[in-house]
Amino acid sequence: MSVCSRLRDGWVARLRSGLAILAVLIVALAAASSAQAEKRVALVMGLSAYQGLHELKNPRNDAADISEALKQQGFEVLFGEDLGLSAMRDLIRKFTALSRDADVSLFYYAGHGFQIDSQNYLVPVDAQVRDPISVKQSTLSLQSVLSGLENQRGIHLIFLDACRNNPMPKAAAGVGEIFRDGLARVGNAANFLLAFATQPDNVAYDGAGRNSPFATALLSHIATRGQDIASMMIKVRRDVIAATGGQQIPWENSSLIRQFAFRPGDPETASPEVQLWQLGAGLRDPALLRLYIERFPSGAHVNEARSYLDPTKLASLDAGAARNSPATDTKEDDALWDVALKIRTRPLVDFYLRRYPTGKHIDAAQKLLTALPDTSNAAPETQCERLATHPRDVTANLEGVPLEELVRNVDRAIDACRQAAAAHPEMPNYTALLARALWAGNQRSEALRLYREAAQRGNLRAMVSLGLILEAGDGVPKDVSGAYALYERAAMAGSPDGAINLAVALMQGTALPRNVPRAIELLTTASQQGSAIAAFNLGVLAEQSVSGTPAQALGYFRKAIELGDVRGYRAAAVLLDEGRGTPKDPASAAEFLLRAVAADSGDAIEELTKSSKSWSADTIRAVQQRLQQAGYYQGSLDGRNGPKLRPSLQRWRSGGIVLKSG
């Protein structure tokens, strides 16, 4: 309902001999952030039940869920759904008055929106559509909302999930060509951020689930501690692009003169995956471990979780869980609720309610539970996305599926994706997902046809996948030039994967003439768009002085870590251990190594427990000290790695670091 692989980085040399360690960010999860000192106010509107226009499914849900999320972050919220013009104006007057002495004022609107003569209009449910004049009289100008906030002392955040296509009936007299889909660029006053669900003059999707893609992404990232709004919007944009195959690209215009985080505090130091794993392992709770496997079927700790759940171990696990429940530990309560806010799955919130029947977040948990769909009877769209999403299209709410796993469920995937594609012909993303499922089922002819169709309609994943097929000559005549033309097209439309594949070819200089500056430009753009792989590769190139300097490499690796590339940890540790382009810092190198230990697939433990001299004695001594502080190591601080460290490192990895470390 339309409204507003293979990535080749073999060219990257390893930073040093030995294992190429993959790591994601880990350190302890702090307790919930302190109460907001600043005054925060919000107006949230969701309009679905239009009387004379196309009805929308999700805006009421989007507004209700965003409203609750804002309350969790200290906002006083004015809320309205299915409002007529008079009610909209009344709420806006109240909001404007309330925002006069606010530090932060936020306006979120979900519903129909359009532009006339480059002016944006929000559409109440009772709008009368007869001609351009009556439309202007029965709708609300966005500028009227912005004007009421200008020259006030606080910052103003405007979120418009309103580009849901031009709702004007084709037969409306005098409409002609003056109506345009989507919303126009707007805003030049200081201290505003205007965030649109999609790029100017384009339409956005209502979404096949409970929420629109834009609202889903906002809800996934708004509770991240210590994340400034610019970084949050990069992740929101990345998630929406992945969820829609590039058909929808959120856009924002910012004139903010100070940083803002919805949830202040030290930046997050553990991914939601690691947090959930360590809570399950640390608490020895089989239910949490099962939830981990269900949510992260390709996660770094799946084999360990399955080992815990071995029938021979379940009795002791169940006994441990029974001894610990119902729980009263406040830090544990906060940690579990923090994970539930980010992962946003019904089973996890339900687990929280069972474990903490009188917990400090019980009211918020009960409200969140009512907003989360029951996935036991998932719609075809949801099943298609869960079964066929490409591993490079991971979002905060969706795990990618490796080809071998897709093959195991291929019949279910094909059936679900056929239904989803038929129900949503306006969303080529389902066509691309069906193509991938058919390819996995060896129905290559139909898969190629659908890949071509989806690519022609602008789906970025289809472009890259089809390019890989043509480049390899996999079941089709080999067409290298055609493949790189697809990568170029995908890169120009906002695909980091297309940009990276093209950059690889330009660095190699075989299929295409060697052009290092152009390759760096592509990687830089992809990194700015939120590609962790691109940021990591820029770090490697800087470390090797191919582009940039070793002094810049650490910054790239930190950015890769922030964006989710697990290799960044070990790469950063190497630089800090050796003093390569940065002063030696054994303590920081040790922290990065321990984060790798806690989050990767076990490679870091293997490297640190070998009797080798890969790391300096000072860094190993710092590792030992950190383990000792956590209560996991009682040996001498001799700066020697080797097998004696394994029990301590294993406890650090699986023993509840989320709860024990600061």
XYZ file of C-alpha atoms in Angstrom:
662
model
C 0.000 0.000 0.000
C 2.119 2.778 -1.363
C 2.101 5.991 0.554
C 4.297 9.262 0.983
C 26.665 -11.805 -1.579
C 29.171 -11.099 -1.893
C 31.082 -8.015 -0.870
C 34.652 -8.376 -1.795
C 37.192 -6.980 0.596
C 39.913 -9.489 -0.132
C 41.932 -6.551 -1.410
C 42.227 -5.302 2.144
C 45.478 -6.504 3.656
C 45.440 -7.707 7.228
C 46.823 -5.233 9.693
C 49.216 -7.811 11.048
C 49.853 -11.508 10.703
C 47.572 -13.882 12.532
C 43.841 -14.230 12.723
C 41.529 -11.608 11.266
C 39.489 -11.020 14.368
C 35.871 -9.956 14.057
C 34.525 -8.044 17.039
C 31.567 -5.919 18.051
C 31.368 -3.383 20.780
C 31.061 -4.621 24.323
C 31.609 -3.296 27.753
C 29.231 -3.130 30.573
C 25.799 -1.729 30.156
C 25.183 1.129 32.531
C 21.955 1.475 34.433
C 19.123 3.551 33.048
C 19.993 7.179 32.414
C 19.234 9.802 34.984
C 16.129 11.905 34.785
C 16.182 14.636 32.187
C 17.154 18.051 33.542
C 15.880 19.889 30.480
C 12.248 20.582 29.654
C 11.087 18.490 26.699
C 7.701 18.842 25.024
C 6.234 17.077 22.013
C 3.166 17.129 19.792
C 2.446 13.799 18.121
C -0.292 13.361 15.498
C -1.376 10.241 13.631
C -4.117 10.458 11.001
C -5.487 7.291 9.413
C -9.301 7.426 9.089
C -9.632 9.908 6.229
C -13.234 10.591 5.297
C -12.918 11.519 1.649
C -9.415 10.348 0.853
C -7.467 7.116 0.776
C -7.442 5.664 4.297
C -4.053 4.870 5.782
C -3.325 1.850 7.933
C -0.409 2.761 10.141
C -0.293 6.460 11.169
C -2.354 5.878 14.323
C -0.005 3.058 15.319
C 3.059 5.114 14.447
C 1.904 8.085 16.479
C 0.876 6.010 19.498
C 4.199 4.145 19.577
C 6.318 7.266 19.006
C 4.352 9.037 21.748
C 5.128 6.304 24.270
C 8.794 6.211 23.232
C 9.072 9.966 23.762
C 7.490 9.715 27.211
C 10.163 7.168 28.081
C 12.768 9.793 27.181
C 11.310 12.520 29.373
C 8.966 14.341 26.975
C 5.660 15.839 27.975
C 3.501 14.712 25.066
C 0.402 16.212 23.497
C -1.244 13.502 21.411
C -3.941 13.478 18.769
C -5.252 10.919 16.309
C -7.676 11.185 13.376
C -8.004 14.926 13.863
C -10.082 17.371 11.875
C -8.680 20.747 10.893
C -10.078 22.594 13.912
C -8.690 20.017 16.352
C -5.288 20.113 14.643
C -5.130 23.885 14.984
C -6.140 23.734 18.657
C -3.427 21.213 19.483
C -0.804 23.208 17.605
C -1.710 26.358 19.550
C -1.315 24.449 22.823
C 1.977 22.984 21.656
C 3.328 26.371 20.583
C 2.495 27.868 23.969
C 4.008 24.914 25.813
C 7.214 25.096 23.788
C 7.962 28.748 24.600
C 10.023 27.879 27.678
C 11.066 24.384 26.550
C 14.630 23.317 25.917
C 13.470 20.825 23.290
C 10.229 20.870 21.318
C 9.352 18.044 18.943
C 6.597 17.707 16.349
C 5.838 14.301 14.821
C 3.187 13.921 12.132
C 2.085 10.736 10.388
C -0.589 10.925 7.710
C -1.236 12.341 4.266
C 0.882 15.241 3.088
C 1.534 16.941 -0.238
C 2.939 20.075 -1.779
C 1.445 22.831 -3.894
C 3.754 25.415 -5.417
C 6.596 24.110 -3.196
C 4.540 24.687 -0.035
C 3.842 21.693 2.209
C 0.404 20.851 3.577
C -0.657 18.368 6.244
C -4.060 16.846 5.628
C -6.712 16.541 8.390
C -9.168 13.675 8.179
C -12.041 16.006 7.249
C -10.221 17.745 4.393
C -12.489 18.651 1.474
C -10.909 18.030 -1.893
C -12.672 19.850 -4.709
C -10.132 22.220 -6.217
C -6.770 23.759 -5.266
C -8.362 26.659 -3.389
C -10.585 24.468 -1.210
C -7.675 22.139 -0.523
C -5.570 24.979 0.875
C -8.510 26.129 2.975
C -9.123 22.687 4.477
C -5.546 21.639 5.191
C -2.768 22.848 7.483
C 0.319 24.555 6.158
C 3.511 23.113 7.588
C 4.944 26.612 7.629
C 2.292 27.647 10.139
C 3.675 25.042 12.548
C 7.274 26.119 11.974
C 6.498 29.827 12.313
C 5.051 29.259 15.773
C 8.357 27.762 16.919
C 10.756 30.248 15.352
C 12.639 32.651 17.615
C 12.061 30.505 20.690
C 15.013 29.614 22.877
C 15.010 25.820 22.537
C 15.815 23.440 19.731
C 13.014 22.202 17.496
C 12.816 18.695 16.031
C 10.293 18.103 13.244
C 9.604 14.543 12.043
C 7.322 14.196 9.040
C 6.224 10.697 8.110
C 3.798 12.453 5.820
C 4.966 11.819 2.289
C 2.316 9.170 1.794
C 1.387 9.712 -1.793
C -0.696 12.512 -3.262
C -4.182 11.719 -1.959
C -6.035 13.951 -4.415
C -8.647 12.100 -6.506
C -7.704 12.106 -10.157
C -11.033 13.668 -11.040
C -10.729 16.601 -8.620
C -11.518 19.692 -10.647
C -8.603 22.026 -11.328
C -6.043 19.817 -9.644
C -4.043 19.396 -12.806
C -0.293 19.401 -12.372
C 0.034 21.707 -9.382
C -0.053 18.837 -6.869
C 3.197 16.956 -6.421
C 3.882 13.734 -4.573
C 5.909 13.984 -1.404
C 6.975 17.074 0.496
C 9.208 19.927 -0.616
C 12.450 21.057 0.991
C 11.778 23.563 3.717
C 13.396 25.333 6.634
C 16.111 27.920 7.129
C 15.606 29.128 10.703
C 18.250 28.409 13.326
C 17.955 25.546 15.806
C 15.656 23.372 13.705
C 16.041 19.817 12.514
C 13.486 18.777 9.901
C 13.468 15.059 9.197
C 11.415 13.666 6.337
C 10.465 10.025 5.956
C 11.811 10.118 2.421
C 13.704 12.394 0.064
C 11.996 15.574 -1.181
C 9.443 15.131 -3.970
C 9.269 11.391 -3.321
C 6.691 9.117 -1.706
C 7.102 6.934 1.380
C 5.512 3.634 2.334
C 2.817 3.109 4.915
C 4.427 -0.235 5.743
C 3.108 -3.782 5.656
C 3.436 -4.333 9.405
C 2.248 -2.320 12.377
C 4.492 0.680 11.661
C 5.845 2.532 8.684
C 9.511 1.865 7.818
C 10.437 5.341 9.087
C 8.599 4.961 12.400
C 10.043 1.467 12.853
C 13.577 2.817 12.440
C 12.982 5.747 14.790
C 11.580 3.430 17.456
C 14.606 1.153 17.103
C 17.191 3.870 17.749
C 15.549 6.521 19.894
C 16.459 4.727 23.148
C 20.190 4.394 22.388
C 22.161 6.026 25.172
C 24.645 8.794 24.358
C 23.811 8.902 20.640
C 23.602 12.372 19.130
C 20.714 12.966 16.776
C 22.930 13.237 13.689
C 24.326 9.741 14.310
C 20.832 8.452 15.062
C 19.492 9.733 11.754
C 22.303 7.989 9.860
C 21.173 4.695 11.404
C 17.511 5.488 10.789
C 18.291 6.225 7.153
C 20.345 3.051 6.802
C 17.508 0.928 8.238
C 14.844 2.487 6.013
C 16.973 2.070 2.886
C 17.564 -1.588 3.769
C 13.897 -2.205 4.586
C 12.641 -0.660 1.338
C 15.412 -1.658 -1.042
C 16.364 1.977 -1.499
C 12.910 3.091 -2.605
C 12.705 5.361 0.427
C 15.641 7.428 1.681
C 14.984 9.568 4.776
C 16.309 13.067 4.490
C 16.888 15.828 6.994
C 17.829 19.481 7.051
C 19.525 20.647 10.241
C 20.395 24.092 11.552
C 20.953 22.888 15.124
C 23.694 24.761 16.933
C 24.137 22.238 19.737
C 24.200 18.493 20.044
C 21.156 16.618 21.235
C 20.640 13.033 22.381
C 17.231 11.622 23.166
C 18.887 9.608 25.918
C 21.885 11.438 27.403
C 24.771 9.637 29.030
C 27.883 7.753 28.066
C 27.614 6.175 24.614
C 26.408 2.590 24.418
C 29.242 0.102 24.727
C 27.382 -3.089 23.938
C 25.259 -4.070 20.968
C 21.744 -5.344 21.686
C 22.848 -8.790 20.499
C 25.684 -8.943 23.005
C 23.526 -7.540 25.782
C 20.880 -10.213 25.254
C 23.458 -13.003 25.024
C 25.260 -11.975 28.179
C 22.067 -11.579 30.143
C 21.017 -15.076 29.105
C 24.425 -16.601 29.802
C 25.086 -14.602 32.962
C 21.692 -15.396 34.442
C 21.860 -18.959 33.070
C 18.290 -18.566 31.899
C 17.190 -20.987 29.153
C 14.259 -18.796 28.110
C 16.552 -15.843 27.418
C 18.997 -18.063 25.557
C 16.177 -19.332 23.332
C 15.102 -15.753 22.695
C 18.688 -14.939 21.700
C 18.759 -17.767 19.152
C 15.371 -16.773 17.767
C 16.300 -13.113 17.333
C 19.911 -13.631 16.192
C 19.951 -16.978 14.349
C 23.343 -16.149 12.806
C 24.710 -14.417 15.906
C 28.238 -14.819 17.223
C 27.037 -16.772 20.281
C 24.493 -19.136 18.739
C 26.640 -22.243 19.133
C 27.331 -21.427 22.781
C 23.652 -20.766 23.433
C 22.770 -24.107 21.872
C 25.428 -25.764 23.990
C 23.850 -24.294 27.120
C 20.513 -25.678 25.942
C 21.848 -29.196 25.465
C 19.409 -31.580 27.211
C 22.142 -32.740 29.567
C 22.601 -29.158 30.816
C 19.010 -27.963 30.830
C 18.215 -29.283 34.295
C 20.905 -27.142 35.912
C 19.947 -24.154 33.782
C 16.288 -24.456 34.700
C 17.218 -24.776 38.353
C 19.373 -21.664 38.164
C 16.596 -19.706 36.465
C 14.106 -20.849 39.095
C 16.408 -19.722 41.911
C 16.791 -16.309 40.309
C 13.119 -15.606 39.532
C 11.180 -13.515 40.237
C 14.117 -11.139 40.386
C 14.503 -7.965 42.384
C 17.968 -6.806 41.293
C 17.613 -3.216 40.079
C 20.659 -3.264 37.814
C 19.488 -6.484 36.187
C 15.993 -4.997 35.828
C 17.420 -1.944 34.057
C 19.683 -4.007 31.808
C 16.906 -6.307 30.645
C 14.484 -3.446 30.071
C 17.170 -1.583 28.118
C 17.553 -4.554 25.786
C 13.793 -4.917 25.419
C 13.468 -1.281 24.336
C 15.995 -1.803 21.559
C 15.071 -5.255 20.311
C 11.314 -4.590 20.619
C 10.022 -8.139 20.306
C 6.903 -9.345 22.073
C 8.507 -12.470 23.614
C 11.292 -10.410 25.211
C 8.917 -7.834 26.707
C 6.688 -10.679 27.910
C 9.750 -12.265 29.550
C 10.495 -8.994 31.329
C 6.933 -8.838 32.683
C 7.132 -12.405 33.970
C 10.537 -11.936 35.566
C 9.758 -8.552 37.122
C 6.052 -8.553 38.020
C 6.694 -5.528 40.245
C 9.651 -4.132 38.295
C 10.441 -0.439 37.985
C 9.539 -0.446 34.268
C 6.370 -2.525 34.590
C 3.937 0.159 33.376
C 6.035 1.003 30.332
C 6.490 -2.708 29.574
C 2.754 -3.356 29.654
C 2.147 -0.477 27.231
C 4.920 -1.662 24.921
C 3.536 -5.204 24.926
C 0.188 -4.003 23.607
C 1.967 -2.218 20.751
C 4.031 -5.193 19.587
C 2.508 -7.653 17.128
C 2.053 -11.315 17.945
C 4.536 -12.994 15.612
C 3.198 -16.513 16.171
C 0.768 -15.901 13.301
C 2.897 -13.544 11.217
C 1.597 -12.005 8.003
C 3.152 -13.107 4.685
C 5.064 -9.817 4.481
C 6.715 -10.421 7.844
C 7.478 -14.055 7.021
C 8.973 -13.051 3.667
C 11.242 -10.471 5.278
C 12.372 -12.850 8.022
C 13.061 -15.755 5.684
C 14.585 -14.040 2.644
C 16.277 -10.787 3.683
C 19.844 -10.509 2.421
C 22.557 -10.545 5.137
C 23.741 -7.090 4.022
C 20.254 -5.646 4.645
C 20.282 -6.114 8.402
C 18.303 -3.540 10.385
C 17.827 -3.031 14.097
C 14.702 -5.192 13.896
C 15.604 -7.680 11.195
C 18.400 -10.197 10.850
C 19.736 -11.091 7.425
C 19.488 -14.684 6.229
C 22.536 -16.468 4.732
C 21.846 -18.364 1.521
C 22.327 -21.778 3.123
C 19.723 -20.962 5.769
C 17.333 -19.666 3.128
C 17.704 -22.952 1.241
C 16.533 -24.851 4.341
C 13.301 -22.825 4.405
C 12.971 -22.121 0.718
C 9.411 -23.385 0.161
C 8.045 -21.275 3.028
C 10.029 -18.270 1.810
C 8.787 -18.560 -1.772
C 5.180 -18.923 -0.666
C 5.327 -15.967 1.742
C 7.143 -13.720 -0.722
C 4.723 -14.560 -3.548
C 1.853 -13.480 -1.337
C 3.665 -10.327 -0.206
C 4.634 -9.327 -3.758
C 1.080 -9.891 -4.993
C -0.396 -7.859 -2.132
C 2.060 -4.967 -2.592
C 2.768 -4.482 -6.297
C 3.913 -0.937 -5.529
C 6.797 -2.251 -3.343
C 9.534 -3.796 -5.532
C 11.356 -4.874 -2.383
C 9.039 -7.902 -2.119
C 9.726 -8.688 -5.762
C 13.469 -8.679 -4.988
C 12.956 -10.891 -1.933
C 10.901 -13.321 -4.009
C 13.691 -13.369 -6.598
C 16.234 -14.278 -3.917
C 14.001 -17.051 -2.569
C 13.459 -18.442 -6.076
C 17.207 -18.332 -6.734
C 17.790 -20.340 -3.558
C 15.162 -22.815 -4.788
C 16.962 -23.243 -8.134
C 14.131 -21.582 -10.030
C 16.718 -19.455 -11.783
C 14.772 -18.336 -14.858
C 11.936 -16.739 -12.894
C 14.388 -15.404 -10.326
C 16.413 -13.597 -13.010
C 13.256 -12.125 -14.526
C 12.157 -10.789 -11.157
C 15.628 -9.489 -10.292
C 15.614 -7.550 -13.582
C 12.116 -6.251 -12.923
C 12.963 -5.115 -9.386
C 16.250 -3.546 -10.535
C 14.469 -1.688 -13.311
C 12.049 -0.309 -10.722
C 14.920 0.974 -8.591
C 15.442 -1.733 -5.971
C 19.059 -1.445 -4.821
C 19.455 -5.018 -3.564
C 18.203 -6.362 -6.901
C 20.759 -4.217 -8.749
C 23.657 -5.499 -6.661
C 22.503 -9.136 -6.698
C 21.943 -9.071 -10.445
C 25.357 -7.467 -10.887
C 27.012 -10.277 -8.948
C 25.216 -12.867 -11.093
C 26.318 -11.156 -14.326
C 29.885 -10.657 -13.111
C 30.242 -14.328 -12.205
C 28.309 -15.649 -15.193
C 26.238 -17.694 -12.748
C 23.662 -19.349 -14.988
C 23.804 -16.500 -17.508
C 26.366 -15.307 -20.040
C 29.123 -13.454 -18.243
C 28.697 -9.686 -18.556
C 31.304 -7.804 -16.537
C 30.543 -4.412 -18.035
C 26.840 -4.920 -17.363
C 27.622 -5.901 -13.778
C 29.663 -2.777 -13.111
C 27.037 -0.606 -14.747
C 24.568 -2.007 -12.210
C 26.989 -1.351 -9.328
C 27.429 2.221 -10.569
C 23.688 2.742 -10.788
C 23.153 1.262 -7.343
C 25.957 3.370 -5.844
C 24.545 6.562 -7.326
C 21.114 5.706 -5.894
C 22.499 5.250 -2.365
C 23.605 1.605 -2.118
C 26.758 1.203 0.000
C 27.172 -2.332 -1.351
C 27.131 -1.092 -4.941
C 29.679 1.561 -3.993
C 31.964 -0.940 -2.268
C 31.857 -3.435 -5.158
C 32.671 -0.639 -7.579
C 35.454 0.657 -5.336
C 37.004 -2.803 -5.182
C 37.096 -2.993 -8.976
C 38.621 0.469 -9.234
C 41.289 -0.408 -6.663
C 42.154 -3.664 -8.423
C 42.305 -2.096 -11.887
C 41.474 -5.293 -13.793
C 37.819 -5.215 -14.840
C 37.913 -1.407 -14.781
C 40.823 1.025 -15.192
C 42.504 1.598 -11.833
C 41.236 4.776 -10.224
C 42.144 5.061 -6.543
C 40.731 8.583 -5.986
C 37.351 7.509 -7.354
C 37.427 4.370 -5.182
C 38.151 6.477 -2.088
C 35.338 8.840 -3.017
C 32.911 5.910 -3.265
C 34.019 4.455 0.067
C 33.795 7.848 1.767
C 30.251 8.372 0.501
C 29.253 4.874 1.599
C 30.760 5.488 5.037
C 28.843 8.747 5.369
C 25.689 6.845 4.437
C 26.256 4.511 7.376
C 28.288 1.664 5.878
C 30.456 0.109 8.574
C 32.367 -1.942 5.990
C 33.295 1.204 4.064
C 34.466 2.945 7.239
C 36.624 -0.059 8.159
C 38.186 -0.240 4.700
C 38.976 3.481 4.824
C 40.751 2.782 8.106
C 42.840 0.056 6.513
C 43.744 2.310 3.583
C 44.704 5.089 5.995
C 46.806 2.719 8.111
C 48.623 1.643 4.950
C 49.001 5.277 3.811
C 47.161 4.481 0.577
C 44.685 7.211 1.387
C 45.141 9.300 4.504
C 47.643 8.613 7.250
C 48.042 6.051 10.026
C 47.096 8.829 12.454
C 43.638 8.927 10.836
C 43.122 5.172 10.892
C 42.000 4.962 14.514
C 39.165 7.420 13.836
C 37.935 5.305 10.933
C 38.056 2.146 13.038
C 36.114 3.841 15.819
C 33.497 4.903 13.288
C 33.336 1.356 11.915
C 32.747 0.123 15.463
C 29.967 2.658 16.015
C 28.309 1.554 12.775
C 28.659 -2.128 13.647
C 31.705 -3.595 11.867
C 33.109 -6.027 14.403
C 36.580 -6.008 12.864
C 37.143 -2.474 14.097
C 37.940 -3.597 17.624
C 40.974 -5.659 16.881
C 42.181 -3.156 14.285
C 41.990 -0.359 16.854
C 43.696 -2.538 19.472
C 46.622 -3.157 17.111
C 47.200 0.552 16.583
C 47.011 1.311 20.303
C 49.178 -1.658 21.241
C 51.945 -0.798 18.799
C 51.625 2.988 18.833
C 51.069 2.940 15.088
C 49.916 6.431 14.095
C 48.812 7.075 17.668
C 50.515 7.046 21.082
C 50.775 3.629 22.718
C 47.877 3.037 25.097
C 47.905 -0.468 26.604
C 44.796 0.148 28.712
C 42.679 1.176 25.719
C 44.127 -1.636 23.608
C 43.124 -4.079 26.344
C 39.565 -2.723 26.434
C 39.191 -3.191 22.697
C 40.565 -6.723 22.948
C 38.165 -7.622 25.733
C 35.264 -6.250 23.758
C 36.317 -8.535 20.942
C 36.478 -11.464 23.350
C 32.949 -10.808 24.534
C 31.401 -10.270 21.108
C 33.077 -12.222 18.325
C 32.712 -15.873 17.364
C 35.577 -16.976 19.613
C 38.584 -15.901 17.549
C 39.837 -13.363 20.089
C 39.960 -15.941 22.862
C 41.870 -18.297 20.592
C 44.426 -15.643 19.769
C 44.900 -14.502 23.374
C 45.273 -18.022 24.724
C 48.035 -18.985 22.320
C 51.579 -18.864 23.672
C 52.702 -16.206 21.227
C 53.976 -12.647 21.370
C 51.305 -11.065 19.183
C 50.575 -8.472 21.848
C 52.876 -6.453 24.083
C 53.309 -7.449 27.702
C 51.868 -4.099 28.786
C 48.624 -4.717 26.886
C 48.289 -8.273 28.203
C 48.951 -7.000 31.709
C 46.161 -4.454 31.220
C 43.883 -7.292 30.079
C 44.740 -9.228 33.239
C 44.069 -6.186 35.409
C 40.682 -5.609 33.784
C 39.716 -9.252 34.282
C 40.883 -9.049 37.888
C 38.722 -5.966 38.509
C 35.698 -7.881 37.216
C 36.477 -10.765 39.555
C 37.381 -13.185 36.766
C 41.174 -13.482 37.192
C 43.229 -14.330 40.261
C 46.615 -15.017 38.679
C 49.723 -12.892 38.608
C 49.855 -9.741 36.482
C 52.798 -11.049 34.491
C 51.806 -9.728 31.062
C 51.888 -13.196 29.500
C 49.110 -14.551 27.343
C 48.506 -18.253 26.889
C 46.196 -21.090 27.960
C 46.064 -19.921 31.579
C 43.920 -16.967 30.495
C 41.197 -19.080 28.891
C 38.951 -19.669 31.955
C 38.990 -15.978 32.841
C 38.344 -14.862 29.280
C 35.518 -17.378 28.925
C 33.887 -16.070 32.082
C 34.255 -12.516 30.761
C 32.621 -13.596 27.513
C 29.739 -15.516 29.054
C 29.552 -14.619 32.710
C 27.352 -11.569 32.903
C 29.713 -8.734 32.016
C 26.659 -6.594 31.241
C 25.746 -6.667 34.895
C 29.188 -6.725 36.515
C 31.266 -4.137 34.668
C 31.168 -0.375 34.511
